[in-house]
JSON list of C-alpha atoms in Angstrom, two decimals:
[
{"chain": "A", "resi": 1, "resn": "UNK", "atom": "CA", "xyz": [-44.26, -0.99, -5.36]},
{"chain": "A", "resi": 2, "resn": "UNK", "atom": "CA", "xyz": [-42.20, -0.62, -8.54]},
{"chain": "A", "resi": 3, "resn": "UNK", "atom": "CA", "xyz": [-38.61, 0.49, -8.11]},
{"chain": "A", "resi": 4, "resn": "UNK", "atom": "CA", "xyz": [-37.24, 3.24, -10.36]},
{"chain": "A", "resi": 5, "resn": "UNK", "atom": "CA", "xyz": [-34.79, 2.27, -13.04]},
{"chain": "A", "resi": 6, "resn": "UNK", "atom": "CA", "xyz": [-31.13, 3.26, -12.95]},
{"chain": "A", "resi": 7, "resn": "UNK", "atom": "CA", "xyz": [-30.68, 2.33, -9.29]},
{"chain": "A", "resi": 8, "resn": "UNK", "atom": "CA", "xyz": [-27.23, 2.21, -7.84]},
{"chain": "A", "resi": 9, "resn": "UNK", "atom": "CA", "xyz": [-25.78, 0.32, -4.94]},
{"chain": "A", "resi": 10, "resn": "UNK", "atom": "CA", "xyz": [-23.53, 1.73, -2.22]},
{"chain": "A", "resi": 11, "resn": "UNK", "atom": "CA", "xyz": [-20.46, 1.57, -4.45]},
{"chain": "A", "resi": 12, "resn": "UNK", "atom": "CA", "xyz": [-22.08, 3.68, -7.18]},
{"chain": "A", "resi": 13, "resn": "UNK", "atom": "CA", "xyz": [-21.30, 1.04, -9.74]},
{"chain": "A", "resi": 14, "resn": "UNK", "atom": "CA", "xyz": [-23.90, 2.01, -12.31]},
{"chain": "A", "resi": 15, "resn": "UNK", "atom": "CA", "xyz": [-24.03, 5.22, -14.27]},
{"chain": "A", "resi": 16, "resn": "UNK", "atom": "CA", "xyz": [-26.01, 6.97, -17.00]},
{"chain": "A", "resi": 17, "resn": "UNK", "atom": "CA", "xyz": [-25.81, 3.92, -19.24]},
{"chain": "A", "resi": 18, "resn": "UNK", "atom": "CA", "xyz": [-28.59, 2.64, -17.00]},
{"chain": "A", "resi": 19, "resn": "UNK", "atom": "CA", "xyz": [-28.82, -0.83, -15.59]},
{"chain": "A", "resi": 20, "resn": "UNK", "atom": "CA", "xyz": [-25.96, -2.81, -14.06]},
{"chain": "A", "resi": 21, "resn": "UNK", "atom": "CA", "xyz": [-26.20, -5.21, -17.01]},
{"chain": "A", "resi": 22, "resn": "UNK", "atom": "CA", "xyz": [-25.00, -2.46, -19.36]},
{"chain": "A", "resi": 23, "resn": "UNK", "atom": "CA", "xyz": [-21.94, -1.93, -17.15]},
{"chain": "A", "resi": 24, "resn": "UNK", "atom": "CA", "xyz": [-21.22, -5.64, -17.28]},
{"chain": "A", "resi": 25, "resn": "UNK", "atom": "CA", "xyz": [-21.58, -5.77, -21.07]},
{"chain": "A", "resi": 26, "resn": "UNK", "atom": "CA", "xyz": [-19.21, -2.83, -21.53]},
{"chain": "A", "resi": 27, "resn": "UNK", "atom": "CA", "xyz": [-16.55, -4.37, -19.32]},
{"chain": "A", "resi": 28, "resn": "UNK", "atom": "CA", "xyz": [-16.94, -7.82, -20.81]},
{"chain": "A", "resi": 29, "resn": "UNK", "atom": "CA", "xyz": [-16.40, -6.16, -24.21]},
{"chain": "A", "resi": 30, "resn": "UNK", "atom": "CA", "xyz": [-13.13, -4.66, -22.94]},
{"chain": "A", "resi": 31, "resn": "UNK", "atom": "CA", "xyz": [-11.84, -8.01, -21.68]},
{"chain": "A", "resi": 32, "resn": "UNK", "atom": "CA", "xyz": [-12.94, -9.82, -24.84]},
{"chain": "A", "resi": 33, "resn": "UNK", "atom": "CA", "xyz": [-11.32, -7.19, -27.10]},
{"chain": "A", "resi": 34, "resn": "UNK", "atom": "CA", "xyz": [-7.93, -7.73, -25.45]},
{"chain": "A", "resi": 35, "resn": "UNK", "atom": "CA", "xyz": [-8.18, -11.52, -25.41]},
{"chain": "A", "resi": 36, "resn": "UNK", "atom": "CA", "xyz": [-9.30, -11.60, -29.04]},
{"chain": "A", "resi": 37, "resn": "UNK", "atom": "CA", "xyz": [-6.39, -9.37, -30.08]},
{"chain": "A", "resi": 38, "resn": "UNK", "atom": "CA", "xyz": [-3.91, -11.65, -28.29]},
{"chain": "A", "resi": 39, "resn": "UNK", "atom": "CA", "xyz": [-5.38, -14.75, -29.93]},
{"chain": "A", "resi": 40, "resn": "UNK", "atom": "CA", "xyz": [-5.31, -13.11, -33.37]},
{"chain": "A", "resi": 41, "resn": "UNK", "atom": "CA", "xyz": [-1.66, -12.14, -33.00]},
{"chain": "A", "resi": 42, "resn": "UNK", "atom": "CA", "xyz": [-0.67, -15.56, -31.68]},
{"chain": "A", "resi": 43, "resn": "UNK", "atom": "CA", "xyz": [-2.43, -17.44, -34.47]},
{"chain": "A", "resi": 44, "resn": "UNK", "atom": "CA", "xyz": [-1.78, -15.14, -37.43]},
{"chain": "A", "resi": 45, "resn": "UNK", "atom": "CA", "xyz": [1.81, -13.94, -37.00]},
{"chain": "A", "resi": 46, "resn": "UNK", "atom": "CA", "xyz": [5.04, -15.88, -37.26]},
{"chain": "A", "resi": 47, "resn": "UNK", "atom": "CA", "xyz": [6.57, -14.29, -34.15]},
{"chain": "A", "resi": 48, "resn": "UNK", "atom": "CA", "xyz": [3.51, -14.80, -31.97]},
{"chain": "A", "resi": 49, "resn": "UNK", "atom": "CA", "xyz": [2.39, -12.70, -29.04]},
{"chain": "A", "resi": 50, "resn": "UNK", "atom": "CA", "xyz": [5.09, -13.42, -26.46]},
{"chain": "A", "resi": 51, "resn": "UNK", "atom": "CA", "xyz": [7.72, -10.94, -27.62]},
{"chain": "A", "resi": 52, "resn": "UNK", "atom": "CA", "xyz": [5.03, -8.28, -28.12]},
{"chain": "A", "resi": 53, "resn": "UNK", "atom": "CA", "xyz": [4.48, -8.35, -24.37]},
{"chain": "A", "resi": 54, "resn": "UNK", "atom": "CA", "xyz": [7.72, -6.36, -24.16]},
{"chain": "A", "resi": 55, "resn": "UNK", "atom": "CA", "xyz": [5.83, -3.40, -25.62]},
{"chain": "A", "resi": 56, "resn": "UNK", "atom": "CA", "xyz": [4.02, -0.80, -23.53]},
{"chain": "A", "resi": 57, "resn": "UNK", "atom": "CA", "xyz": [0.86, -1.26, -25.60]},
{"chain": "A", "resi": 58, "resn": "UNK", "atom": "CA", "xyz": [0.49, -4.96, -24.94]},
{"chain": "A", "resi": 59, "resn": "UNK", "atom": "CA", "xyz": [1.43, -4.67, -21.29]},
{"chain": "A", "resi": 60, "resn": "UNK", "atom": "CA", "xyz": [-1.13, -1.95, -20.55]},
{"chain": "A", "resi": 61, "resn": "UNK", "atom": "CA", "xyz": [-3.87, -3.68, -22.50]},
{"chain": "A", "resi": 62, "resn": "UNK", "atom": "CA", "xyz": [-3.29, -6.87, -20.51]},
{"chain": "A", "resi": 63, "resn": "UNK", "atom": "CA", "xyz": [-3.34, -4.73, -17.36]},
{"chain": "A", "resi": 64, "resn": "UNK", "atom": "CA", "xyz": [-6.64, -3.18, -18.48]},
{"chain": "A", "resi": 65, "resn": "UNK", "atom": "CA", "xyz": [-8.18, -6.58, -19.17]},
{"chain": "A", "resi": 66, "resn": "UNK", "atom": "CA", "xyz": [-7.11, -7.76, -15.72]},
{"chain": "A", "resi": 67, "resn": "UNK", "atom": "CA", "xyz": [-8.53, -4.65, -14.03]},
{"chain": "A", "resi": 68, "resn": "UNK", "atom": "CA", "xyz": [-11.91, -4.82, -15.76]},
{"chain": "A", "resi": 69, "resn": "UNK", "atom": "CA", "xyz": [-12.11, -8.58, -15.19]},
{"chain": "A", "resi": 70, "resn": "UNK", "atom": "CA", "xyz": [-11.52, -7.86, -11.49]},
{"chain": "A", "resi": 71, "resn": "UNK", "atom": "CA", "xyz": [-14.29, -5.24, -11.58]},
{"chain": "A", "resi": 72, "resn": "UNK", "atom": "CA", "xyz": [-16.70, -7.90, -12.84]},
{"chain": "A", "resi": 73, "resn": "UNK", "atom": "CA", "xyz": [-16.17, -10.08, -9.79]},
{"chain": "A", "resi": 74, "resn": "UNK", "atom": "CA", "xyz": [-15.52, -7.49, -7.08]},
{"chain": "A", "resi": 75, "resn": "UNK", "atom": "CA", "xyz": [-17.10, -4.11, -6.37]},
{"chain": "A", "resi": 76, "resn": "UNK", "atom": "CA", "xyz": [-13.81, -2.99, -4.78]},
{"chain": "A", "resi": 77, "resn": "UNK", "atom": "CA", "xyz": [-12.41, -2.18, -8.23]},
{"chain": "A", "resi": 78, "resn": "UNK", "atom": "CA", "xyz": [-14.89, 0.69, -8.58]},
{"chain": "A", "resi": 79, "resn": "UNK", "atom": "CA", "xyz": [-13.74, 2.16, -5.28]},
{"chain": "A", "resi": 80, "resn": "UNK", "atom": "CA", "xyz": [-10.16, 2.58, -6.59]},
{"chain": "A", "resi": 81, "resn": "UNK", "atom": "CA", "xyz": [-10.41, 5.65, -8.86]},
{"chain": "A", "resi": 82, "resn": "UNK", "atom": "CA", "xyz": [-6.65, 6.15, -8.82]},
{"chain": "A", "resi": 83, "resn": "UNK", "atom": "CA", "xyz": [-5.97, 2.69, -10.21]},
{"chain": "A", "resi": 84, "resn": "UNK", "atom": "CA", "xyz": [-8.87, 2.91, -12.63]},
{"chain": "A", "resi": 85, "resn": "UNK", "atom": "CA", "xyz": [-7.73, 6.29, -13.93]},
{"chain": "A", "resi": 86, "resn": "UNK", "atom": "CA", "xyz": [-4.20, 5.02, -14.43]},
{"chain": "A", "resi": 87, "resn": "UNK", "atom": "CA", "xyz": [-5.48, 2.12, -16.53]},
{"chain": "A", "resi": 88, "resn": "UNK", "atom": "CA", "xyz": [-7.53, 4.48, -18.69]},
{"chain": "A", "resi": 89, "resn": "UNK", "atom": "CA", "xyz": [-4.59, 6.85, -19.13]},
{"chain": "A", "resi": 90, "resn": "UNK", "atom": "CA", "xyz": [-2.17, 4.12, -20.18]},
{"chain": "A", "resi": 91, "resn": "UNK", "atom": "CA", "xyz": [-4.56, 2.63, -22.73]},
{"chain": "A", "resi": 92, "resn": "UNK", "atom": "CA", "xyz": [-5.39, 6.04, -24.20]},
{"chain": "A", "resi": 93, "resn": "UNK", "atom": "CA", "xyz": [-1.72, 7.08, -24.44]},
{"chain": "A", "resi": 94, "resn": "UNK", "atom": "CA", "xyz": [-0.81, 3.78, -26.09]},
{"chain": "A", "resi": 95, "resn": "UNK", "atom": "CA", "xyz": [-3.57, 4.32, -28.65]},
{"chain": "A", "resi": 96, "resn": "UNK", "atom": "CA", "xyz": [-2.65, 7.92, -29.37]},
{"chain": "A", "resi": 97, "resn": "UNK", "atom": "CA", "xyz": [1.07, 7.24, -29.76]},
{"chain": "A", "resi": 98, "resn": "UNK", "atom": "CA", "xyz": [0.46, 4.28, -32.04]},
{"chain": "A", "resi": 99, "resn": "UNK", "atom": "CA", "xyz": [-2.06, 6.07, -34.26]},
{"chain": "A", "resi": 100, "resn": "UNK", "atom": "CA", "xyz": [0.11, 9.18, -34.60]},
{"chain": "A", "resi": 101, "resn": "UNK", "atom": "CA", "xyz": [3.61, 7.71, -34.85]},
{"chain": "A", "resi": 102, "resn": "UNK", "atom": "CA", "xyz": [3.66, 3.95, -35.30]},
{"chain": "A", "resi": 103, "resn": "UNK", "atom": "CA", "xyz": [1.06, 2.75, -37.79]},
{"chain": "A", "resi": 104, "resn": "UNK", "atom": "CA", "xyz": [3.63, 2.44, -40.58]},
{"chain": "A", "resi": 105, "resn": "UNK", "atom": "CA", "xyz": [5.98, 0.44, -38.37]},
{"chain": "A", "resi": 106, "resn": "UNK", "atom": "CA", "xyz": [3.56, -2.19, -37.10]},
{"chain": "A", "resi": 107, "resn": "UNK", "atom": "CA", "xyz": [1.67, -3.59, -40.10]},
{"chain": "A", "resi": 108, "resn": "UNK", "atom": "CA", "xyz": [-0.98, -0.88, -40.03]},
{"chain": "A", "resi": 109, "resn": "UNK", "atom": "CA", "xyz": [-4.62, -1.35, -39.11]},
{"chain": "A", "resi": 110, "resn": "UNK", "atom": "CA", "xyz": [-4.76, -5.09, -38.74]},
{"chain": "A", "resi": 111, "resn": "UNK", "atom": "CA", "xyz": [-7.71, -6.48, -36.72]},
{"chain": "A", "resi": 112, "resn": "UNK", "atom": "CA", "xyz": [-5.52, -6.90, -33.63]},
{"chain": "A", "resi": 113, "resn": "UNK", "atom": "CA", "xyz": [-4.09, -3.38, -33.93]},
{"chain": "A", "resi": 114, "resn": "UNK", "atom": "CA", "xyz": [-7.55, -1.90, -34.33]},
{"chain": "A", "resi": 115, "resn": "UNK", "atom": "CA", "xyz": [-8.76, -3.73, -31.23]},
{"chain": "A", "resi": 116, "resn": "UNK", "atom": "CA", "xyz": [-5.83, -2.61, -29.07]},
{"chain": "A", "resi": 117, "resn": "UNK", "atom": "CA", "xyz": [-5.20, 0.90, -30.41]},
{"chain": "A", "resi": 118, "resn": "UNK", "atom": "CA", "xyz": [-8.66, 2.10, -31.43]},
{"chain": "A", "resi": 119, "resn": "UNK", "atom": "CA", "xyz": [-11.38, 0.01, -29.82]},
{"chain": "A", "resi": 120, "resn": "UNK", "atom": "CA", "xyz": [-9.75, -0.29, -26.39]},
{"chain": "A", "resi": 121, "resn": "UNK", "atom": "CA", "xyz": [-9.10, 3.45, -25.86]},
{"chain": "A", "resi": 122, "resn": "UNK", "atom": "CA", "xyz": [-12.69, 4.22, -26.89]},
{"chain": "A", "resi": 123, "resn": "UNK", "atom": "CA", "xyz": [-14.15, 1.55, -24.59]},
{"chain": "A", "resi": 124, "resn": "UNK", "atom": "CA", "xyz": [-11.95, 2.56, -21.66]},
{"chain": "A", "resi": 125, "resn": "UNK", "atom": "CA", "xyz": [-12.86, 6.24, -22.00]},
{"chain": "A", "resi": 126, "resn": "UNK", "atom": "CA", "xyz": [-16.51, 5.34, -22.43]},
{"chain": "A", "resi": 127, "resn": "UNK", "atom": "CA", "xyz": [-16.42, 3.33, -19.22]},
{"chain": "A", "resi": 128, "resn": "UNK", "atom": "CA", "xyz": [-14.63, 6.19, -17.42]},
{"chain": "A", "resi": 129, "resn": "UNK", "atom": "CA", "xyz": [-17.26, 8.72, -18.45]},
{"chain": "A", "resi": 130, "resn": "UNK", "atom": "CA", "xyz": [-20.38, 6.59, -18.21]},
{"chain": "A", "resi": 131, "resn": "UNK", "atom": "CA", "xyz": [-19.93, 4.04, -15.44]},
{"chain": "A", "resi": 132, "resn": "UNK", "atom": "CA", "xyz": [-19.84, 4.77, -11.72]},
{"chain": "A", "resi": 133, "resn": "UNK", "atom": "CA", "xyz": [-19.13, 7.93, -9.76]},
{"chain": "A", "resi": 134, "resn": "UNK", "atom": "CA", "xyz": [-15.81, 7.24, -8.05]},
{"chain": "A", "resi": 135, "resn": "UNK", "atom": "CA", "xyz": [-13.82, 8.81, -10.91]},
{"chain": "A", "resi": 136, "resn": "UNK", "atom": "CA", "xyz": [-14.84, 12.16, -9.45]},
{"chain": "A", "resi": 137, "resn": "UNK", "atom": "CA", "xyz": [-12.69, 11.34, -6.41]},
{"chain": "A", "resi": 138, "resn": "UNK", "atom": "CA", "xyz": [-9.26, 11.29, -8.11]},
{"chain": "A", "resi": 139, "resn": "UNK", "atom": "CA", "xyz": [-6.81, 13.22, -5.93]},
{"chain": "A", "resi": 140, "resn": "UNK", "atom": "CA", "xyz": [-4.79, 16.12, -7.35]},
{"chain": "A", "resi": 141, "resn": "UNK", "atom": "CA", "xyz": [-1.48, 14.23, -7.00]},
{"chain": "A", "resi": 142, "resn": "UNK", "atom": "CA", "xyz": [-2.58, 10.98, -8.60]},
{"chain": "A", "resi": 143, "resn": "UNK", "atom": "CA", "xyz": [-2.01, 11.99, -12.26]},
{"chain": "A", "resi": 144, "resn": "UNK", "atom": "CA", "xyz": [1.60, 12.61, -11.25]},
{"chain": "A", "resi": 145, "resn": "UNK", "atom": "CA", "xyz": [1.78, 9.26, -9.46]},
{"chain": "A", "resi": 146, "resn": "UNK", "atom": "CA", "xyz": [0.48, 7.60, -12.64]},
{"chain": "A", "resi": 147, "resn": "UNK", "atom": "CA", "xyz": [3.93, 8.25, -14.12]},
{"chain": "A", "resi": 148, "resn": "UNK", "atom": "CA", "xyz": [5.36, 5.45, -11.95]},
{"chain": "A", "resi": 149, "resn": "UNK", "atom": "CA", "xyz": [4.57, 2.65, -14.37]},
{"chain": "A", "resi": 150, "resn": "UNK", "atom": "CA", "xyz": [5.72, 4.48, -17.55]},
{"chain": "A", "resi": 151, "resn": "UNK", "atom": "CA", "xyz": [8.98, 5.35, -15.77]},
{"chain": "A", "resi": 152, "resn": "UNK", "atom": "CA", "xyz": [9.47, 1.70, -14.82]},
{"chain": "A", "resi": 153, "resn": "UNK", "atom": "CA", "xyz": [8.77, 0.69, -18.41]},
{"chain": "A", "resi": 154, "resn": "UNK", "atom": "CA", "xyz": [11.25, 3.28, -19.65]},
{"chain": "A", "resi": 155, "resn": "UNK", "atom": "CA", "xyz": [13.91, 1.75, -17.44]},
{"chain": "A", "resi": 156, "resn": "UNK", "atom": "CA", "xyz": [13.11, -1.67, -18.90]},
{"chain": "A", "resi": 157, "resn": "UNK", "atom": "CA", "xyz": [13.26, -0.37, -22.47]},
{"chain": "A", "resi": 158, "resn": "UNK", "atom": "CA", "xyz": [16.54, 1.49, -22.07]},
{"chain": "A", "resi": 159, "resn": "UNK", "atom": "CA", "xyz": [18.45, -0.74, -19.69]},
{"chain": "A", "resi": 160, "resn": "UNK", "atom": "CA", "xyz": [17.26, -4.17, -20.78]},
{"chain": "A", "resi": 161, "resn": "UNK", "atom": "CA", "xyz": [15.61, -4.26, -24.18]},
{"chain": "A", "resi": 162, "resn": "UNK", "atom": "CA", "xyz": [18.29, -2.17, -25.90]},
{"chain": "A", "resi": 163, "resn": "UNK", "atom": "CA", "xyz": [20.87, -4.66, -24.65]},
{"chain": "A", "resi": 164, "resn": "UNK", "atom": "CA", "xyz": [18.92, -7.80, -25.53]},
{"chain": "A", "resi": 165, "resn": "UNK", "atom": "CA", "xyz": [19.93, -8.11, -29.17]},
{"chain": "A", "resi": 166, "resn": "UNK", "atom": "CA", "xyz": [17.03, -6.11, -30.62]},
{"chain": "A", "resi": 167, "resn": "UNK", "atom": "CA", "xyz": [16.04, -2.47, -30.76]},
{"chain": "A", "resi": 168, "resn": "UNK", "atom": "CA", "xyz": [13.81, -0.93, -28.13]},
{"chain": "A", "resi": 169, "resn": "UNK", "atom": "CA", "xyz": [10.15, -1.58, -28.97]},
{"chain": "A", "resi": 170, "resn": "UNK", "atom": "CA", "xyz": [9.72, 2.10, -29.84]},
{"chain": "A", "resi": 171, "resn": "UNK", "atom": "CA", "xyz": [12.18, 3.80, -32.18]},
{"chain": "A", "resi": 172, "resn": "UNK", "atom": "CA", "xyz": [11.88, 7.11, -30.34]},
{"chain": "A", "resi": 173, "resn": "UNK", "atom": "CA", "xyz": [13.37, 5.41, -27.25]},
{"chain": "A", "resi": 174, "resn": "UNK", "atom": "CA", "xyz": [16.23, 3.83, -29.18]},
{"chain": "A", "resi": 175, "resn": "UNK", "atom": "CA", "xyz": [19.46, 5.86, -29.04]},
{"chain": "A", "resi": 176, "resn": "UNK", "atom": "CA", "xyz": [20.81, 3.81, -31.93]},
{"chain": "A", "resi": 177, "resn": "UNK", "atom": "CA", "xyz": [17.98, 5.04, -34.16]},
{"chain": "A", "resi": 178, "resn": "UNK", "atom": "CA", "xyz": [17.45, 8.66, -33.18]},
{"chain": "A", "resi": 179, "resn": "UNK", "atom": "CA", "xyz": [20.41, 9.53, -30.94]},
{"chain": "A", "resi": 180, "resn": "UNK", "atom": "CA", "xyz": [20.72, 10.00, -27.19]},
{"chain": "A", "resi": 181, "resn": "UNK", "atom": "CA", "xyz": [19.75, 13.69, -27.26]},
{"chain": "A", "resi": 182, "resn": "UNK", "atom": "CA", "xyz": [16.55, 12.93, -29.18]},
{"chain": "A", "resi": 183, "resn": "UNK", "atom": "CA", "xyz": [15.70, 10.12, -26.77]},
{"chain": "A", "resi": 184, "resn": "UNK", "atom": "CA", "xyz": [16.13, 12.51, -23.82]},
{"chain": "A", "resi": 185, "resn": "UNK", "atom": "CA", "xyz": [13.86, 15.06, -25.49]},
{"chain": "A", "resi": 186, "resn": "UNK", "atom": "CA", "xyz": [11.29, 12.42, -26.32]},
{"chain": "A", "resi": 187, "resn": "UNK", "atom": "CA", "xyz": [11.26, 11.22, -22.72]},
{"chain": "A", "resi": 188, "resn": "UNK", "atom": "CA", "xyz": [10.59, 14.76, -21.52]},
{"chain": "A", "resi": 189, "resn": "UNK", "atom": "CA", "xyz": [7.75, 15.21, -24.01]},
{"chain": "A", "resi": 190, "resn": "UNK", "atom": "CA", "xyz": [6.23, 11.87, -23.08]},
{"chain": "A", "resi": 191, "resn": "UNK", "atom": "CA", "xyz": [6.37, 12.73, -19.38]},
{"chain": "A", "resi": 192, "resn": "UNK", "atom": "CA", "xyz": [4.60, 16.03, -20.00]},
{"chain": "A", "resi": 193, "resn": "UNK", "atom": "CA", "xyz": [2.06, 14.26, -22.19]},
{"chain": "A", "resi": 194, "resn": "UNK", "atom": "CA", "xyz": [1.33, 11.62, -19.58]},
{"chain": "A", "resi": 195, "resn": "UNK", "atom": "CA", "xyz": [0.83, 14.13, -16.78]},
{"chain": "A", "resi": 196, "resn": "UNK", "atom": "CA", "xyz": [-1.15, 16.58, -18.89]},
{"chain": "A", "resi": 197, "resn": "UNK", "atom": "CA", "xyz": [-3.45, 13.93, -20.30]},
{"chain": "A", "resi": 198, "resn": "UNK", "atom": "CA", "xyz": [-3.79, 12.44, -16.83]},
{"chain": "A", "resi": 199, "resn": "UNK", "atom": "CA", "xyz": [-5.17, 15.72, -15.53]},
{"chain": "A", "resi": 200, "resn": "UNK", "atom": "CA", "xyz": [-7.48, 16.00, -18.56]},
{"chain": "A", "resi": 201, "resn": "UNK", "atom": "CA", "xyz": [-8.85, 12.50, -17.93]},
{"chain": "A", "resi": 202, "resn": "UNK", "atom": "CA", "xyz": [-9.27, 13.28, -14.23]},
{"chain": "A", "resi": 203, "resn": "UNK", "atom": "CA", "xyz": [-11.12, 16.50, -15.04]},
{"chain": "A", "resi": 204, "resn": "UNK", "atom": "CA", "xyz": [-13.36, 14.78, -17.57]},
{"chain": "A", "resi": 205, "resn": "UNK", "atom": "CA", "xyz": [-14.27, 12.21, -14.94]},
{"chain": "A", "resi": 206, "resn": "UNK", "atom": "CA", "xyz": [-15.31, 14.92, -12.47]},
{"chain": "A", "resi": 207, "resn": "UNK", "atom": "CA", "xyz": [-17.30, 16.77, -15.14]},
{"chain": "A", "resi": 208, "resn": "UNK", "atom": "CA", "xyz": [-19.06, 13.58, -16.22]},
{"chain": "A", "resi": 209, "resn": "UNK", "atom": "CA", "xyz": [-20.06, 12.76, -12.66]},
{"chain": "A", "resi": 210, "resn": "UNK", "atom": "CA", "xyz": [-21.17, 16.32, -11.89]},
{"chain": "A", "resi": 211, "resn": "UNK", "atom": "CA", "xyz": [-23.30, 16.43, -15.04]},
{"chain": "A", "resi": 212, "resn": "UNK", "atom": "CA", "xyz": [-25.36, 13.44, -13.97]},
{"chain": "A", "resi": 213, "resn": "UNK", "atom": "CA", "xyz": [-28.38, 13.55, -11.71]},
{"chain": "A", "resi": 214, "resn": "UNK", "atom": "CA", "xyz": [-27.80, 12.09, -8.29]},
{"chain": "A", "resi": 215, "resn": "UNK", "atom": "CA", "xyz": [-28.41, 8.34, -8.35]},
{"chain": "A", "resi": 216, "resn": "UNK", "atom": "CA", "xyz": [-31.72, 7.06, -7.16]},
{"chain": "A", "resi": 217, "resn": "UNK", "atom": "CA", "xyz": [-31.59, 4.65, -4.25]},
{"chain": "A", "resi": 218, "resn": "UNK", "atom": "CA", "xyz": [-34.28, 2.06, -3.71]},
{"chain": "A", "resi": 219, "resn": "UNK", "atom": "CA", "xyz": [-36.75, 2.94, -1.00]},
{"chain": "A", "resi": 220, "resn": "UNK", "atom": "CA", "xyz": [-36.71, 0.96, 2.21]},
{"chain": "A", "resi": 221, "resn": "UNK", "atom": "CA", "xyz": [-39.33, -1.79, 2.24]},
{"chain": "A", "resi": 222, "resn": "UNK", "atom": "CA", "xyz": [-42.59, -0.88, 3.88]},
{"chain": "A", "resi": 223, "resn": "UNK", "atom": "CA", "xyz": [-43.24, -2.99, 7.01]},
{"chain": "A", "resi": 224, "resn": "UNK", "atom": "CA", "xyz": [-46.24, -5.29, 6.68]}
]
C-alpha cells in the first residue's frame, strides 16, 4: 500500500514544504549561510571575524546556526518553540536594524553582509512559517522573555565594550556618539520593537500552522 506524501512524525517536524528532505535542505542552507559569511569575513578583511563577534548580529547568527544544526541531529529542537522563536526574532531584528540604520557604517552590501542581514532573516522566517507545527504553541509570555538575551547584550555593550578602548558596536548605544539621553531613548524603542515584533512573529507562526491541513499520519501496517 502506498503511503501519502507529506507525512509527519510525532514531533511534527515536516510542514507544507513537503518531505523531510526539504526541511533538511532549508536548515542546512541556514547553517551554511552563517559559516560562509564567517569564512568570507575572516579571509577578506584585515580585522578578521573575531572582534565582530562582539556585535549582536554576529552573535545571534552564530546562535541561529547552532540551533538549526542541533535541529538536524535531534528532533527535540522542534519541540522548543520558545527557543526557536527567540532565534528567529533575534535574526530578524538584526537584519532590520542593519538594513535601516547601519548599511553606510559597515561597508554596505558585501557578500557576508548580504548573507547575515538579508539571506538569514528570510531563511529563518521561511523556516518558521513553513516547517513544523510547534510554533503554534508559543506561550503569551515568551515574547517578553525573549528580551533576556538583548538585555544581557545591552549590559555587555554599555558596561564592557564602551570601556574597552573602542566605541560600542552600535552608534545608537554609544553615549559618546549620541549622548546618554538618546541612548536611553533608543533602548526604550528597541525594547518595544523586540517585544512587538516578537508577538508578530508568534502570531504569524500560529496563523501559518492554522492555515495548513492537519498532517497525514501513516496508516498502521495491516497484519499478514
